Short mmCIF file of N, CA and C in Angstrom, two decimals:
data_model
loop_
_atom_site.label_atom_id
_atom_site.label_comp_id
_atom_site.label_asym_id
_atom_site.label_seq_id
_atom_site.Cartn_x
_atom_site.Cartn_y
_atom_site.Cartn_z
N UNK I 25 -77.54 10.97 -49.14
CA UNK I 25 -78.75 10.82 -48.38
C UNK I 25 -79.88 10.40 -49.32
N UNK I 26 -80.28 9.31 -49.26
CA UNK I 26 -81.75 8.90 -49.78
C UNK I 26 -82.90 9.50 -49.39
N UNK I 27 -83.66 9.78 -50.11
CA UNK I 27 -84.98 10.30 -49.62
C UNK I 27 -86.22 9.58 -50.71
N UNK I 28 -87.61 9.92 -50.54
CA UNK I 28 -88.39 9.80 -51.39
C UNK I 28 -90.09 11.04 -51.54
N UNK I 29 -90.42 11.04 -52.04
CA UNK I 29 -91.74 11.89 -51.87
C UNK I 29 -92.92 11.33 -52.58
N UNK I 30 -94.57 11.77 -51.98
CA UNK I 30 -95.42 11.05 -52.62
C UNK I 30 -96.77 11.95 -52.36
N UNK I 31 -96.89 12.50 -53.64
CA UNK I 31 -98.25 13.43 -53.34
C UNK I 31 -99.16 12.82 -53.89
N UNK I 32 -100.36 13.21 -52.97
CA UNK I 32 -101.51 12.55 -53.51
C UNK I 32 -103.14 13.42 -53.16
N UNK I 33 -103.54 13.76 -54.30
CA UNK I 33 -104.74 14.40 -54.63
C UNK I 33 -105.92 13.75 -53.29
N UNK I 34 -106.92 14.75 -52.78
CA UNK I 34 -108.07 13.72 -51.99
C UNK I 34 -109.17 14.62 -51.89
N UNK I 35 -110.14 14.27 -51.80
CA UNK I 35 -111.28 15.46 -51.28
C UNK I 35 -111.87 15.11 -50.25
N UNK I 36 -111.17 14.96 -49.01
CA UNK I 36 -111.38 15.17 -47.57
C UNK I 36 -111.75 16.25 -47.02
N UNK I 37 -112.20 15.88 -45.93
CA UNK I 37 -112.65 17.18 -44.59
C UNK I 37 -111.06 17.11 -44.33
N UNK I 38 -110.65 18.40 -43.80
CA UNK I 38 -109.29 18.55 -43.08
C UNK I 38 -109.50 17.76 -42.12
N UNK I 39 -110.62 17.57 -41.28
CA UNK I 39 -110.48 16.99 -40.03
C UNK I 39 -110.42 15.66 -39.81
N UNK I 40 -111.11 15.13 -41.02
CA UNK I 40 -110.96 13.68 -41.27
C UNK I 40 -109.16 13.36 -42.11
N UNK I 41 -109.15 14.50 -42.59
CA UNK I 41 -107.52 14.49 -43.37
C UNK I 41 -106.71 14.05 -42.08
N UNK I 42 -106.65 14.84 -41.07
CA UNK I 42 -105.57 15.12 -39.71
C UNK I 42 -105.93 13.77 -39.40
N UNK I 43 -107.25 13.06 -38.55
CA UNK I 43 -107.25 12.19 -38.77
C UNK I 43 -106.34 10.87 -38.97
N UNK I 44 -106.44 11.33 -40.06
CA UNK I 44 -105.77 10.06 -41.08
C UNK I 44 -104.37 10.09 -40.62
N UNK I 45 -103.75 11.53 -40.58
CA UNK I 45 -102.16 11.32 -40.78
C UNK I 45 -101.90 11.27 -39.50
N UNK I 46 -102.63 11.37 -38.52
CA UNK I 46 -101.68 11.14 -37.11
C UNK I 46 -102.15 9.51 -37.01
N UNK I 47 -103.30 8.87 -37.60
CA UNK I 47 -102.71 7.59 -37.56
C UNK I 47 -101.90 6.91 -38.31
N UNK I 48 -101.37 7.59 -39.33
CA UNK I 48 -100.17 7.07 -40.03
C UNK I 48 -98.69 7.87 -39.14
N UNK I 49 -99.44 8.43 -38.46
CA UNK I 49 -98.15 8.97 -37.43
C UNK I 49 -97.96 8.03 -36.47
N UNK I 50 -98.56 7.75 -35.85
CA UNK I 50 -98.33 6.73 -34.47
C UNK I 50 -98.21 4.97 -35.26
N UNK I 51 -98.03 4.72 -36.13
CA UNK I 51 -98.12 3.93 -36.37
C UNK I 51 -96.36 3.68 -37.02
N UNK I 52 -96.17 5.01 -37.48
CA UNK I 52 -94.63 4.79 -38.13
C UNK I 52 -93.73 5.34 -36.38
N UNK I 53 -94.62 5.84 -35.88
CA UNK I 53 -93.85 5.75 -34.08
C UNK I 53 -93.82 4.48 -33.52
N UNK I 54 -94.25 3.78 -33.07
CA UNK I 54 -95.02 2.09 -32.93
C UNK I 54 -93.90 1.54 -33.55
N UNK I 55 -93.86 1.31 -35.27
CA UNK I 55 -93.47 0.75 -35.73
C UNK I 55 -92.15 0.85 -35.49
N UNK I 56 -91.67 2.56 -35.95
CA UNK I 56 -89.88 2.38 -36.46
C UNK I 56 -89.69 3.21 -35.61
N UNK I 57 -89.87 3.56 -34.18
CA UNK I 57 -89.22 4.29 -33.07
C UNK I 57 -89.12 5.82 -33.57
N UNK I 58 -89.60 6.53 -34.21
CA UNK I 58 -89.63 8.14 -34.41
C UNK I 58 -90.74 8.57 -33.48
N UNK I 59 -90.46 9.91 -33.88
CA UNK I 59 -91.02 11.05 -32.95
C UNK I 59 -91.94 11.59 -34.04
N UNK I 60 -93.08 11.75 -33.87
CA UNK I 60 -93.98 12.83 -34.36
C UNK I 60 -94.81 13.67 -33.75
N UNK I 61 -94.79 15.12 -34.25
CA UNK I 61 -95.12 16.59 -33.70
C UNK I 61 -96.01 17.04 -34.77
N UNK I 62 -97.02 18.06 -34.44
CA UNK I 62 -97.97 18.66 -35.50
C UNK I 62 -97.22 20.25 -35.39
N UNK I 63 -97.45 20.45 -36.62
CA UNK I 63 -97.30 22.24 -36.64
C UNK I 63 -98.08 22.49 -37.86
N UNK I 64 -98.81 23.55 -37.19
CA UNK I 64 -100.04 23.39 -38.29
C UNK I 64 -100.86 22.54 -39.04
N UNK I 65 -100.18 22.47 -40.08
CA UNK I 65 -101.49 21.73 -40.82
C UNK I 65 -100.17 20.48 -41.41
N UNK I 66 -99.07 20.21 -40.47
CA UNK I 66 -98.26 19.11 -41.42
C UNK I 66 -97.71 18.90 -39.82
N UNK I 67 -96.78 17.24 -40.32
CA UNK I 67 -96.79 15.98 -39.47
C UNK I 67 -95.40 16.32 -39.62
N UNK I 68 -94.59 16.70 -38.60
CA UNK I 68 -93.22 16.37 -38.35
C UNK I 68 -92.73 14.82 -37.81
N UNK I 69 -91.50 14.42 -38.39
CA UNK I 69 -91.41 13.43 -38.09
C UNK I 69 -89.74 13.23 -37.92
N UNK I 70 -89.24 12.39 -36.92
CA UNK I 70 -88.00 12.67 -36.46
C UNK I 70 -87.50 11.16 -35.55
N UNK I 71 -86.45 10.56 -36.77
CA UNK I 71 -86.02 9.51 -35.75
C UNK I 71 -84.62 9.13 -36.10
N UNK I 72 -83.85 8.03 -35.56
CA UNK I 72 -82.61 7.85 -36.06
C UNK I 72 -82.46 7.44 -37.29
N UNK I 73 -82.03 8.54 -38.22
CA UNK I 73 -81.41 8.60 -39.52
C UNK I 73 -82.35 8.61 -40.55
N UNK I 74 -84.05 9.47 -39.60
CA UNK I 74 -85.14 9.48 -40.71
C UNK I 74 -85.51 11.07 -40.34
N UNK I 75 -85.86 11.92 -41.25
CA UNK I 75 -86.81 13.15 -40.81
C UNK I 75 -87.51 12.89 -41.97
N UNK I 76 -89.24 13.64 -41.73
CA UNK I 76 -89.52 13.93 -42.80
C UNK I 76 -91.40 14.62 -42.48
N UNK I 77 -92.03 14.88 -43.58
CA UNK I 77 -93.06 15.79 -43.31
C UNK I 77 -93.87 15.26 -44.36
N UNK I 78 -95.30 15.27 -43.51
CA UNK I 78 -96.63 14.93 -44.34
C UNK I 78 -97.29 16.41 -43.94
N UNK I 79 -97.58 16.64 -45.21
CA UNK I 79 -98.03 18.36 -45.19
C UNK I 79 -99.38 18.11 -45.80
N UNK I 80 -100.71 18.98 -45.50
CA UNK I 80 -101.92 18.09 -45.58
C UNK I 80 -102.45 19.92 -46.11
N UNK I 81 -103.25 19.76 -46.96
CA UNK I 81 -104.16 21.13 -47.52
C UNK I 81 -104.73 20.81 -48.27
N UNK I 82 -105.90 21.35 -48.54
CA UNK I 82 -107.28 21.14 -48.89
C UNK I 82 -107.57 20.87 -50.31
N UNK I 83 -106.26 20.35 -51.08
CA UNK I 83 -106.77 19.18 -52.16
C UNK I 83 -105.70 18.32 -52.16
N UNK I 84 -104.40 18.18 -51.55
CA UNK I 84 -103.47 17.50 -51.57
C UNK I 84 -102.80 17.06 -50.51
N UNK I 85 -102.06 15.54 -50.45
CA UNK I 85 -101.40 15.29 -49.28
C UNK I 85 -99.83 15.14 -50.05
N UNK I 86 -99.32 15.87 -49.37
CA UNK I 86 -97.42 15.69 -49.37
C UNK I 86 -96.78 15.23 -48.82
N UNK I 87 -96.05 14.37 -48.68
CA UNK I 87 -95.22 13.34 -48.38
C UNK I 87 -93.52 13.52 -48.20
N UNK I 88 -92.86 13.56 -47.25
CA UNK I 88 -90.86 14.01 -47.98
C UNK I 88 -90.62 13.01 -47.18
N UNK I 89 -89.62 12.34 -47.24
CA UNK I 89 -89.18 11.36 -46.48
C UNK I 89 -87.20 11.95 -46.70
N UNK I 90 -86.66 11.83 -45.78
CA UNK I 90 -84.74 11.76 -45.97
C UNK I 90 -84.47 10.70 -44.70
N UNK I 91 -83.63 9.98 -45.54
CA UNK I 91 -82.70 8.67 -44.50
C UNK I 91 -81.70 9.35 -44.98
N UNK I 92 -80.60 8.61 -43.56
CA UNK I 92 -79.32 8.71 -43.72
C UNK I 92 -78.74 7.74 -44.41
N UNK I 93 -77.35 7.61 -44.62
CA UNK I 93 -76.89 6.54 -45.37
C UNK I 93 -77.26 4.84 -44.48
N UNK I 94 -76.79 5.20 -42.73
CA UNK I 94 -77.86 3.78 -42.58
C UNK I 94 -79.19 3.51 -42.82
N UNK I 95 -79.72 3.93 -42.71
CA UNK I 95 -81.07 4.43 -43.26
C UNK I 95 -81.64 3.69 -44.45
N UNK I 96 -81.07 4.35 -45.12
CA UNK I 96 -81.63 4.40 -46.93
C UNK I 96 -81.84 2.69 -47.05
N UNK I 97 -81.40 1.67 -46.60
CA UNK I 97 -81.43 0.39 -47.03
C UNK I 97 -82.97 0.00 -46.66
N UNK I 98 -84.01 0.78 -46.18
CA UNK I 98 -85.00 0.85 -45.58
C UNK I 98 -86.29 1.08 -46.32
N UNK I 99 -85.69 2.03 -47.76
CA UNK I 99 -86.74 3.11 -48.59
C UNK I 99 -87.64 2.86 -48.91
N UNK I 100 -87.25 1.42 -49.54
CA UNK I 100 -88.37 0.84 -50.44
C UNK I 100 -89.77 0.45 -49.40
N UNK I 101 -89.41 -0.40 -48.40
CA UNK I 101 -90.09 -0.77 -47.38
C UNK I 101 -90.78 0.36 -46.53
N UNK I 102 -90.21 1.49 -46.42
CA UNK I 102 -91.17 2.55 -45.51
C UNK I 102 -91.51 3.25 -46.82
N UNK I 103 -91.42 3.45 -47.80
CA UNK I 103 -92.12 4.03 -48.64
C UNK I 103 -93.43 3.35 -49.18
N UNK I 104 -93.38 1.99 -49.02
CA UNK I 104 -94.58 1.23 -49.73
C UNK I 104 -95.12 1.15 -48.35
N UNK I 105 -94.88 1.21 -47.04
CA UNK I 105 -96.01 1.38 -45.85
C UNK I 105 -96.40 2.81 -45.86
N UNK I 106 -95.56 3.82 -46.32
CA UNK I 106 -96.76 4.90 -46.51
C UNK I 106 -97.30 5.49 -47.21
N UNK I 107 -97.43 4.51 -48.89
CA UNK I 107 -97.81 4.46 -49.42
C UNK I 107 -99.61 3.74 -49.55
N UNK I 108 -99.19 2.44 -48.68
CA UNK I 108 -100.35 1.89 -48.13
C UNK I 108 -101.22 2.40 -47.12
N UNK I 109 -100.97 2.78 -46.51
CA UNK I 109 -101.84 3.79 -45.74
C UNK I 109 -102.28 4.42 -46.43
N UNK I 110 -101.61 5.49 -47.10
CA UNK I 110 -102.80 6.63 -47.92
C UNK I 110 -103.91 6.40 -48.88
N UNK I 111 -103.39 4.83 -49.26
CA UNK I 111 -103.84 4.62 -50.16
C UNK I 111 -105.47 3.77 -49.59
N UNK I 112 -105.20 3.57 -47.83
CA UNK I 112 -106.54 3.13 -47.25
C UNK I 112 -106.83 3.97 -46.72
N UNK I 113 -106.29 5.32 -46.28
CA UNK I 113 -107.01 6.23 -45.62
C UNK I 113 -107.54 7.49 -46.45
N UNK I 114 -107.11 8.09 -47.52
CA UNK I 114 -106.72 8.90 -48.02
C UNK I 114 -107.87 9.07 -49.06
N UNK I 115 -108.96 9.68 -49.44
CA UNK I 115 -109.47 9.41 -50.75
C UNK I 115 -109.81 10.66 -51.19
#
């Protein structure tokens, strides 16, 4: 199983944080057909042969990504789109 992770330091309002990640949520829904759910303060995410969690607290954003083996041929490409996002929403 491939996976990847990507933390990144910010000094956001939580509320502007949440914000941010449910539009990087609906956008990887839109895009690559997953499901995303909030629980608490992190972004569940759930689709064919992807789970993974953006976990958001008050100096850091966390990132986990797991593909399946169809999947994984994918990594590089959904990792540098949510990479790009954070990197425009995120400061």
């Amino acid at each position: 199983m491939a996976h990847f992770e990507i933390h990144r330091t910010h000094s956001m309002e939580m509320d502007e944080l949440r914000q941010a990640a449910q539009e990087l949520a609906q956008q990887l829904e839109r895009d690559h057909g997953v499901k995303a759910h909030w629980k608490a303060n992190s972004v569940h995410i759930k689709g064919a042969g992807i789970t993974g969690r953006l976990i958001l607290d008050e100096e850091e954003v966390a990132v986990r990504v797991e593909l399946s083996l169809l999947a994984a041929p994918f990594r590089t490409v959904l990792r540098r789109e949510v990479e790009q996002h954070l990197d425009e929403y995120v400061r």
